[in-house]
Amino acid sequence: MSPRPLTARPLDLVYFVFFVTHIPASLCIDFQPLYPPALVPGFIKDFAAFYLKTSNDPLIKAAFGLAEPLVWFQSFLFLELAFQFPVFFIAARGLWNDSRKIYVLILVYAASTATTVWACLATVVATPLASNELAMLLASYVPFFLIPLVMTIDMAFRVQGIVSDALAAPAQNSEKQK
Protein backbone atom coordinates (compact mmCIF):
# COMPACT_ATOMS: atom_id res chain seq x y z
CA MET A 1 0.00 0.00 0.00
CA SER A 2 1.47 3.36 -0.97
CA PRO A 3 1.62 6.12 1.63
CA ARG A 4 -1.15 8.69 1.71
CA PRO A 5 0.16 12.10 0.65
CA LEU A 6 0.85 14.61 3.41
CA THR A 7 -1.78 16.91 1.93
CA ALA A 8 -4.39 14.24 2.75
CA ARG A 9 -3.22 14.28 6.39
CA PRO A 10 -3.48 17.92 7.58
CA LEU A 11 -2.09 17.41 11.10
CA ASP A 12 0.79 15.31 9.77
CA LEU A 13 1.53 18.09 7.28
CA VAL A 14 1.68 20.63 10.13
CA TYR A 15 3.97 18.31 12.10
CA PHE A 16 6.18 17.70 9.05
CA VAL A 17 6.59 21.45 8.42
CA PHE A 18 7.23 21.97 12.14
CA PHE A 19 10.03 19.38 12.19
CA VAL A 20 11.64 20.53 8.94
CA THR A 21 11.60 24.24 9.82
CA HIS A 22 12.91 23.52 13.30
CA ILE A 23 16.16 22.14 11.83
CA PRO A 24 17.63 25.48 10.67
CA ALA A 25 16.28 27.30 13.74
CA SER A 26 18.07 24.84 16.02
CA LEU A 27 21.29 24.97 14.02
CA CYS A 28 21.41 28.77 13.74
CA ILE A 29 20.01 29.97 17.07
CA ASP A 30 19.47 27.28 19.68
CA PHE A 31 22.80 25.49 19.26
CA GLN A 32 24.93 28.58 18.65
CA PRO A 33 25.98 28.89 22.31
CA LEU A 34 27.26 25.31 22.13
CA TYR A 35 29.54 25.93 19.13
CA PRO A 36 33.11 27.21 19.34
CA PRO A 37 32.72 30.92 18.44
CA ALA A 38 35.27 30.66 15.62
CA LEU A 39 33.03 28.17 13.80
CA VAL A 40 29.94 30.40 13.76
CA PRO A 41 29.56 32.36 10.50
CA GLY A 42 29.19 36.12 10.87
CA PHE A 43 25.67 36.30 9.42
CA ILE A 44 24.44 33.77 12.00
CA LYS A 45 26.09 35.73 14.82
CA ASP A 46 24.49 38.89 13.43
CA PHE A 47 21.05 37.26 13.33
CA ALA A 48 21.38 36.12 16.94
CA ALA A 49 22.54 39.60 17.98
CA PHE A 50 19.56 41.16 16.16
CA TYR A 51 17.18 38.70 17.84
CA LEU A 52 18.60 39.47 21.28
CA LYS A 53 18.48 43.22 20.68
CA THR A 54 14.84 43.18 19.57
CA SER A 55 13.50 40.52 21.96
CA ASN A 56 15.67 40.79 25.09
CA ASP A 57 15.12 37.01 25.40
CA PRO A 58 16.27 36.12 28.95
CA LEU A 59 16.87 32.47 28.04
CA ILE A 60 19.03 33.09 24.99
CA LYS A 61 20.84 35.92 26.79
CA ALA A 62 21.76 33.48 29.56
CA ALA A 63 22.78 30.83 27.03
CA PHE A 64 25.12 33.33 25.35
CA GLY A 65 26.61 34.36 28.70
CA LEU A 66 25.00 37.81 28.62
CA ALA A 67 23.01 37.14 31.80
CA GLU A 68 23.28 34.87 34.81
CA PRO A 69 23.56 31.28 33.55
CA LEU A 70 20.43 29.15 33.71
CA VAL A 71 21.77 25.63 34.17
CA TRP A 72 18.34 24.09 33.60
CA PHE A 73 18.07 25.88 30.24
CA GLN A 74 21.56 24.77 29.22
CA SER A 75 20.49 21.21 29.99
CA PHE A 76 17.46 21.74 27.73
CA LEU A 77 19.80 22.85 24.91
CA PHE A 78 21.79 19.63 25.28
CA LEU A 79 18.52 17.66 25.34
CA GLU A 80 17.51 19.39 22.12
CA LEU A 81 20.87 18.57 20.54
CA ALA A 82 21.09 14.94 21.69
CA PHE A 83 17.44 13.86 21.42
CA GLN A 84 15.14 16.37 19.76
CA PHE A 85 17.35 17.32 16.81
CA PRO A 86 17.74 13.73 15.54
CA VAL A 87 13.99 13.25 16.01
CA PHE A 88 13.32 16.14 13.59
CA PHE A 89 14.84 14.06 10.78
CA ILE A 90 13.43 10.69 11.85
CA ALA A 91 9.93 12.07 12.43
CA ALA A 92 9.88 14.04 9.18
CA ARG A 93 10.88 10.91 7.25
CA GLY A 94 8.31 8.78 9.07
CA LEU A 95 5.56 11.31 8.44
CA TRP A 96 6.58 11.66 4.79
CA ASN A 97 6.31 7.86 4.44
CA ASP A 98 3.02 7.73 6.40
CA SER A 99 4.56 5.28 8.86
CA ARG A 100 2.59 4.47 12.00
CA LYS A 101 5.82 3.13 13.52
CA ILE A 102 6.93 6.71 14.17
CA TYR A 103 4.00 7.59 16.45
CA VAL A 104 5.59 6.47 19.72
CA LEU A 105 8.80 8.42 19.08
CA ILE A 106 6.80 11.51 18.12
CA LEU A 107 4.71 11.10 21.28
CA VAL A 108 7.83 10.96 23.47
CA TYR A 109 9.37 13.94 21.63
CA ALA A 110 6.20 16.01 21.84
CA ALA A 111 5.59 15.38 25.55
CA SER A 112 9.22 16.20 26.34
CA THR A 113 9.17 19.34 24.21
CA ALA A 114 5.86 20.67 25.54
CA THR A 115 7.20 20.20 29.07
CA THR A 116 10.49 21.98 28.43
CA VAL A 117 8.91 24.85 26.50
CA TRP A 118 6.37 25.30 29.31
CA ALA A 119 9.29 25.98 31.68
CA CYS A 120 10.72 28.45 29.17
CA LEU A 121 7.37 30.24 28.85
CA ALA A 122 7.07 30.48 32.63
CA THR A 123 10.51 32.10 32.79
CA VAL A 124 9.71 34.54 29.99
CA VAL A 125 6.41 35.59 31.60
CA ALA A 126 8.09 36.03 35.01
CA THR A 127 10.88 38.20 33.58
CA PRO A 128 10.39 42.00 33.62
CA LEU A 129 10.19 42.92 29.93
CA ALA A 130 8.77 45.73 27.83
CA SER A 131 5.35 44.88 26.39
CA ASN A 132 6.72 44.70 22.82
CA GLU A 133 9.50 42.33 23.97
CA LEU A 134 7.03 40.12 25.82
CA ALA A 135 4.73 40.04 22.79
CA MET A 136 7.62 39.06 20.52
CA LEU A 137 8.80 36.34 22.90
CA LEU A 138 5.31 34.92 23.34
CA ALA A 139 4.91 34.88 19.55
CA SER A 140 8.24 33.05 19.38
CA TYR A 141 7.67 30.50 22.15
CA VAL A 142 3.92 29.80 22.22
CA PRO A 143 3.80 27.95 18.86
CA PHE A 144 6.70 25.77 20.05
CA PHE A 145 4.54 24.88 23.06
CA LEU A 146 1.14 24.53 21.39
CA ILE A 147 2.21 22.41 18.41
CA PRO A 148 3.99 19.82 20.59
CA LEU A 149 1.06 19.88 23.04
CA VAL A 150 -1.42 19.12 20.24
CA MET A 151 1.06 16.57 18.87
CA THR A 152 1.23 14.86 22.29
CA ILE A 153 -2.54 14.54 22.54
CA ASP A 154 -2.92 13.46 18.91
CA MET A 155 -0.14 10.86 19.06
CA ALA A 156 -1.42 9.52 22.40
CA PHE A 157 -4.81 8.88 20.79
CA ARG A 158 -3.20 7.32 17.71
CA VAL A 159 -1.03 5.00 19.82
CA GLN A 160 -3.98 4.14 22.05
CA GLY A 161 -6.01 3.23 18.96
CA ILE A 162 -3.24 0.98 17.63
CA VAL A 163 -2.85 -0.73 21.01
CA SER A 164 -6.62 -1.19 21.35
CA ASP A 165 -6.82 -2.70 17.86
CA ALA A 166 -3.89 -5.02 18.61
CA LEU A 167 -5.46 -6.16 21.88
CA ALA A 168 -8.83 -6.73 20.21
CA ALA A 169 -7.34 -8.73 17.31
CA PRO A 170 -6.67 -11.97 19.26
CA ALA A 171 -10.22 -11.91 20.64
CA GLN A 172 -11.66 -11.40 17.16
CA ASN A 173 -9.48 -14.19 15.74
CA SER A 174 -10.54 -16.64 18.46
CA GLU A 175 -14.22 -15.85 17.80
CA LYS A 176 -13.72 -16.49 14.07
CA GLN A 177 -12.18 -19.89 14.83
CA LYS A 178 -15.26 -21.03 16.80
XYZ file of N, CA and C in Angstrom, residues 84 104-114 148:
39
model
N 16.152 15.757 20.616
C 15.142 16.373 19.764
C 15.625 16.574 18.328
N 5.110 6.508 18.334
C 5.593 6.468 19.721
C 6.745 7.451 19.910
N 7.684 7.481 18.968
C 8.804 8.423 19.077
C 8.297 9.864 19.054
N 7.359 10.158 18.171
C 6.803 11.515 18.121
C 6.085 11.844 19.430
N 5.381 10.888 19.993
C 4.706 11.101 21.277
C 5.708 11.449 22.372
N 6.795 10.694 22.454
C 7.828 10.962 23.468
C 8.452 12.336 23.229
N 8.803 12.630 21.974
C 9.372 13.935 21.625
C 8.415 15.060 22.034
N 7.162 14.931 21.628
C 6.196 16.009 21.841
C 5.942 16.263 23.324
N 5.810 15.204 24.105
C 5.593 15.375 25.546
C 6.802 16.036 26.197
N 7.991 15.605 25.813
C 9.222 16.199 26.343
C 9.316 17.675 25.956
N 9.041 17.969 24.709
C 9.169 19.340 24.214
C 8.133 20.267 24.835
N 6.894 19.828 24.909
C 5.864 20.673 25.538
C 6.239 20.981 26.982
N 3.681 21.079 19.907
C 3.989 19.816 20.594
C 2.887 19.351 21.548
